[in-house]
């Protein structure tokens, strides 16, 4: 088979990790099929096999040009299957297609998109992707339930395939980097991810004011002006540290050196960062928002994402109760080990084979 994959979002935080690890695992399990990766990346890519090819394009994400330029590339290589790792499929592509719809946050929380036209665009693209895809993957049963809520006719097309955990997170970080963070940051609670509204960063800023002797460290994002003004207004300078985007070795050490990992989201389709923290042996405190109990199981202490008191109680219980801390650390690592990218990639590849065999090219 000739399989084309849109990798233009590989530099994004969540979907980028999904694409990076999917490519790595496909390369490890499949030397038979030929892959064409559409896009480019300033992010270092995993070592890929000789059967992986790159097709650069100037088509921007969510642009008009992607609906013309990408189909032209697909026609040139005469691909058997085109896979989109998010909910946009080019209008003028007519071949066999699969897609991953990670969540429907734009439909569940329309206020997060400031313009009505963007909300309509998201709805239309998800609907169209479900119609033209032979299979639409999603990353949790919670997400599948949400998709069906808006598009009940698509239920039989939706296949749940969990993400995996990057196996590198199970390895010890470099000792010298860990020591650097312990010296520079002291005791800290860690959050990794972006700062979009549904990530609920505000509750962490509220909570850190009442927690003594510990900082809040945020990695993966830089603060916007609203957050900077709030930190200054509430006197949190020195209590909140933004690390921005970090290369893997730095991120691994930052996880490993933290006291607690906190994930306060109102909504997640899957949620990779808490699993990465679990793999590093860090106790996890997570909101009880949809999908989190499904994914994290008994490896975390949960709190109400609308309640500051619930958050503080969960963090304090993990920091002060040694037995609880040891139990969720052990169970969390076991949970993380159950999510393997090799399993995810194998399931996706098997679906592609079935689709290709059942829909032969004329």
XYZ file of C-alpha atoms in Angstrom:
362
model
C 0.000 0.000 0.000
C 0.914 3.617 -0.498
C -0.204 5.420 2.664
C -0.128 9.209 2.892
C -0.247 10.883 6.314
C -0.757 14.588 6.965
C 1.951 15.563 9.491
C 1.511 19.352 9.376
C 0.413 19.456 13.030
C 3.442 17.536 14.309
C 4.710 20.641 16.114
C 1.438 21.034 18.034
C 1.433 19.899 21.656
C -1.070 17.038 21.945
C -1.691 16.058 18.328
C 2.008 16.569 17.626
C 2.940 13.902 20.187
C 0.302 11.616 18.683
C 1.751 12.004 15.169
C 5.393 11.671 16.301
C 4.811 8.446 18.208
C 2.515 6.959 15.568
C 5.201 7.470 12.906
C 7.869 5.981 15.149
C 5.800 2.877 15.869
C 4.695 2.396 12.259
C 8.352 2.502 11.247
C 9.168 -0.186 13.815
C 6.394 -2.589 12.813
C 6.001 -2.038 9.057
C 8.720 -2.315 6.412
C 6.324 -3.500 3.709
C 4.129 -0.488 2.927
C 5.296 2.831 1.522
C 4.555 5.985 3.512
C 4.346 9.562 2.276
C 4.451 12.223 4.992
C 2.845 15.482 3.925
C 4.263 18.559 5.616
C 7.470 19.530 7.345
C 8.796 19.738 10.879
C 11.314 21.845 12.740
C 10.875 19.318 15.532
C 13.403 16.446 15.315
C 11.662 13.390 13.922
C 12.137 9.797 15.083
C 14.374 7.543 13.025
C 12.164 6.307 10.207
C 12.656 3.449 7.777
C 13.580 3.677 4.108
C 9.911 3.188 3.232
C 9.088 6.659 4.624
C 9.121 9.588 2.198
C 8.521 13.302 2.712
C 6.300 15.520 0.593
C 6.753 19.169 1.508
C 3.827 21.514 1.050
C 3.190 25.195 1.608
C -0.467 24.504 2.430
C -1.197 26.021 5.821
C -3.276 24.367 8.522
C -6.981 25.289 8.305
C -6.340 27.161 5.045
C -8.112 27.227 1.700
C -4.926 26.092 -0.021
C -4.852 22.753 1.835
C -8.020 21.711 0.011
C -6.267 22.115 -3.349
C -2.548 21.513 -2.815
C -2.804 18.317 -0.773
C -5.146 16.526 -3.239
C -2.688 17.425 -6.022
C 0.115 15.718 -4.073
C -2.059 12.688 -3.333
C -2.958 12.313 -7.006
C 0.710 12.495 -8.018
C 1.749 9.610 -5.785
C -1.473 7.658 -6.438
C -1.840 6.816 -2.762
C -4.078 3.962 -1.654
C -5.061 5.509 1.685
C -4.865 9.041 3.037
C -4.861 9.474 6.822
C -5.549 12.750 8.585
C -4.547 12.836 12.283
C -7.155 15.513 12.972
C -10.626 16.412 11.764
C -9.837 18.175 8.460
C -9.837 16.274 5.160
C -9.217 18.244 1.932
C -12.413 18.846 -0.045
C -11.058 17.664 -3.371
C -9.538 14.389 -2.216
C -11.727 11.516 -3.433
C -9.682 8.453 -2.435
C -9.869 6.111 0.551
C -9.552 8.099 3.746
C -9.281 7.610 7.500
C -8.997 10.241 10.207
C -8.486 10.636 13.937
C -10.955 12.904 15.710
C -9.398 13.413 19.132
C -12.318 15.315 20.638
C -15.175 17.679 19.825
C -14.223 20.455 22.209
C -15.198 23.152 19.686
C -18.736 21.778 19.660
C -19.042 21.163 23.398
C -17.580 24.562 24.322
C -18.435 26.874 21.401
C -17.549 29.966 23.436
C -13.874 28.979 23.104
C -14.087 29.967 19.430
C -14.718 33.727 19.306
C -16.273 33.833 15.817
C -19.425 31.990 14.763
C -17.903 31.186 11.392
C -15.138 29.215 13.135
C -17.719 27.189 15.059
C -19.602 26.414 11.855
C -16.331 25.491 10.166
C -15.438 23.051 12.964
C -18.900 21.451 12.875
C -18.896 21.157 9.085
C -15.388 19.698 8.919
C -16.044 17.080 11.607
C -19.332 16.124 9.933
C -17.693 15.876 6.510
C -14.744 13.890 7.863
C -17.128 11.380 9.426
C -19.011 11.081 6.133
C -16.039 10.572 3.807
C -13.820 8.470 6.103
C -14.036 4.710 5.893
C -13.116 4.654 9.583
C -12.826 7.536 12.034
C -10.591 6.791 14.988
C -10.972 8.463 18.327
C -8.858 8.138 21.441
C -11.326 7.263 24.216
C -14.827 5.934 24.727
C -15.635 9.267 26.326
C -14.724 11.040 23.082
C -16.720 8.525 21.064
C -19.760 9.255 23.218
C -19.303 12.998 22.634
C -18.960 12.563 18.862
C -22.093 10.401 18.719
C -23.980 13.048 20.685
C -23.584 15.420 17.722
C -23.440 12.852 14.907
C -25.428 9.760 15.986
C -25.544 8.419 12.416
C -21.741 7.932 12.473
C -21.590 5.533 15.433
C -20.645 2.444 13.407
C -17.772 4.288 11.717
C -16.054 5.315 14.940
C -13.296 3.062 16.263
C -11.700 3.698 19.669
C -7.923 3.252 19.625
C -6.136 4.575 22.688
C -2.949 6.593 22.420
C 0.221 5.120 23.842
C 2.851 6.479 26.197
C 6.236 7.345 24.732
C 8.470 4.530 26.030
C 11.289 6.984 26.736
C 9.341 8.317 29.731
C 9.864 5.001 31.531
C 13.627 5.588 31.522
C 15.450 7.599 34.174
C 16.242 11.179 33.266
C 19.787 12.476 33.301
C 20.848 13.019 36.910
C 22.603 16.320 36.226
C 19.466 17.842 34.680
C 17.329 16.646 37.601
C 19.779 18.193 40.047
C 19.667 21.448 38.102
C 15.885 21.669 38.411
C 15.871 20.698 42.083
C 18.409 23.429 42.785
C 16.726 26.097 40.655
C 13.089 25.337 41.448
C 13.073 23.635 44.851
C 9.807 21.849 45.659
C 7.258 22.245 42.900
C 3.956 21.054 41.524
C 4.040 20.503 37.766
C 1.580 21.085 34.946
C 2.486 20.267 31.327
C 0.326 21.409 28.428
C -1.114 24.479 26.764
C -3.071 27.235 28.492
C -6.266 27.217 26.439
C -9.454 27.958 28.436
C -10.504 24.315 28.850
C -7.165 23.534 30.517
C -8.438 25.440 33.574
C -5.100 27.006 34.532
C -6.920 29.610 36.610
C -7.704 27.107 39.350
C -3.991 26.289 39.665
C -3.193 29.976 40.142
C -5.863 30.165 42.848
C -4.652 27.017 44.553
C -0.946 27.843 44.612
C -1.628 30.918 46.764
C -2.752 28.657 49.612
C -0.030 26.028 49.311
C 3.033 26.863 51.371
C 6.610 25.940 50.509
C 5.896 24.849 46.962
C 5.910 26.462 43.512
C 3.750 25.893 40.463
C 5.796 25.079 37.349
C 4.085 25.190 33.950
C 5.820 23.633 30.934
C 4.802 23.408 27.304
C 3.401 26.934 27.051
C 4.342 30.548 27.514
C 2.042 32.868 29.473
C -0.235 35.324 27.710
C -0.702 38.903 28.898
C -3.833 38.063 30.893
C -2.013 35.436 32.941
C 1.032 37.663 33.456
C -1.199 40.491 34.679
C -3.020 38.120 37.014
C 0.239 36.776 38.455
C 1.433 40.325 39.114
C -1.926 41.478 40.484
C -2.155 38.575 42.919
C 1.483 38.727 44.005
C 2.410 35.317 42.610
C 5.783 36.311 41.151
C 8.245 33.647 42.210
C 5.423 31.214 43.008
C 4.587 30.502 39.355
C 7.315 29.594 36.851
C 6.746 29.177 33.103
C 9.276 26.952 31.346
C 7.917 27.159 27.791
C 8.451 24.328 25.321
C 11.247 21.967 26.381
C 13.246 19.339 24.474
C 12.599 15.784 25.591
C 15.573 15.365 27.963
C 14.673 18.562 29.825
C 10.979 17.669 30.021
C 11.768 14.172 31.276
C 13.909 15.582 34.085
C 11.302 18.224 34.943
C 8.678 15.497 35.394
C 10.997 13.325 37.456
C 12.004 16.138 39.811
C 8.457 17.269 40.641
C 6.556 16.439 43.835
C 3.119 16.144 42.232
C 1.750 16.424 38.711
C -1.589 18.259 38.451
C -3.979 18.115 35.493
C -6.972 20.444 36.053
C -8.768 20.299 32.665
C -12.491 20.810 32.259
C -12.375 18.492 29.245
C -9.945 16.107 27.548
C -10.260 13.589 24.759
C -7.413 11.544 26.222
C -4.724 13.411 28.178
C -1.131 12.292 27.571
C 0.763 14.424 30.160
C -0.612 12.695 33.292
C 0.318 9.316 31.799
C 3.815 10.617 31.077
C 4.070 11.727 34.709
C 2.894 8.284 35.842
C 5.564 6.662 33.677
C 8.156 8.839 35.436
C 6.948 7.667 38.856
C 5.309 10.969 39.803
C 1.999 10.926 41.736
C -0.843 12.425 39.703
C -3.723 14.622 40.814
C -6.303 14.994 38.047
C -9.667 16.592 37.507
C -12.589 14.203 37.253
C -13.489 15.675 33.856
C -14.744 13.334 31.104
C -12.230 10.719 29.909
C -9.776 11.186 32.776
C -11.102 8.395 35.070
C -11.432 6.190 31.974
C -7.793 6.743 30.987
C -6.039 7.161 34.347
C -8.138 4.562 36.184
C -6.979 4.041 39.798
C -3.603 5.663 39.189
C -4.616 9.183 40.231
C -6.372 11.175 42.938
C -9.312 13.049 41.420
C -10.831 16.438 42.212
C -13.729 18.597 41.050
C -12.333 21.005 38.394
C -14.773 23.694 39.562
C -13.666 23.526 43.196
C -10.505 25.165 44.514
C -10.996 23.430 47.868
C -11.247 20.039 46.157
C -7.999 20.724 44.275
C -6.095 21.768 47.395
C -7.415 18.812 49.394
C -6.257 16.392 46.674
C -2.773 17.926 46.421
C -2.261 18.083 50.191
C -3.437 14.497 50.656
C -0.878 13.254 48.123
C 1.958 15.358 49.542
C 1.294 14.499 53.201
C -0.033 10.923 53.066
C 2.957 8.690 52.337
C 0.887 5.524 51.900
C -1.455 7.205 49.422
C 1.468 8.715 47.540
C 3.255 5.380 47.224
C 0.079 3.554 46.199
C -0.941 5.878 43.368
C 2.672 6.143 42.190
C 2.870 2.361 41.837
C -0.599 1.993 40.343
C -0.020 4.966 38.059
C 3.094 3.398 36.586
C 1.155 0.177 35.959
C -1.590 2.158 34.227
C 0.939 3.985 32.037
C 2.544 0.686 31.019
C -0.799 -0.528 29.655
C -0.776 2.127 26.908
C 1.645 1.068 24.170
C 2.116 2.909 20.888
C 3.019 -0.377 19.204
C -0.493 -1.642 20.016
C -2.097 1.551 18.719
C -0.086 1.549 15.492
C -0.790 -2.153 14.885
C -4.546 -1.619 15.225
C -4.498 1.356 12.851
C -2.352 -0.502 10.313
C -4.675 -3.521 10.425
C -7.641 -1.229 9.752
C -5.844 0.239 6.730
C -5.173 -3.253 5.377
C -8.811 -4.278 5.770
C -10.042 -1.084 4.094
C -7.619 -1.416 1.200
C -8.506 -5.072 0.594
C -12.249 -4.457 0.792
C -12.145 -1.433 -1.534
C -9.784 -2.354 -4.387
C -8.711 0.386 -6.765
C -10.241 0.267 -10.222
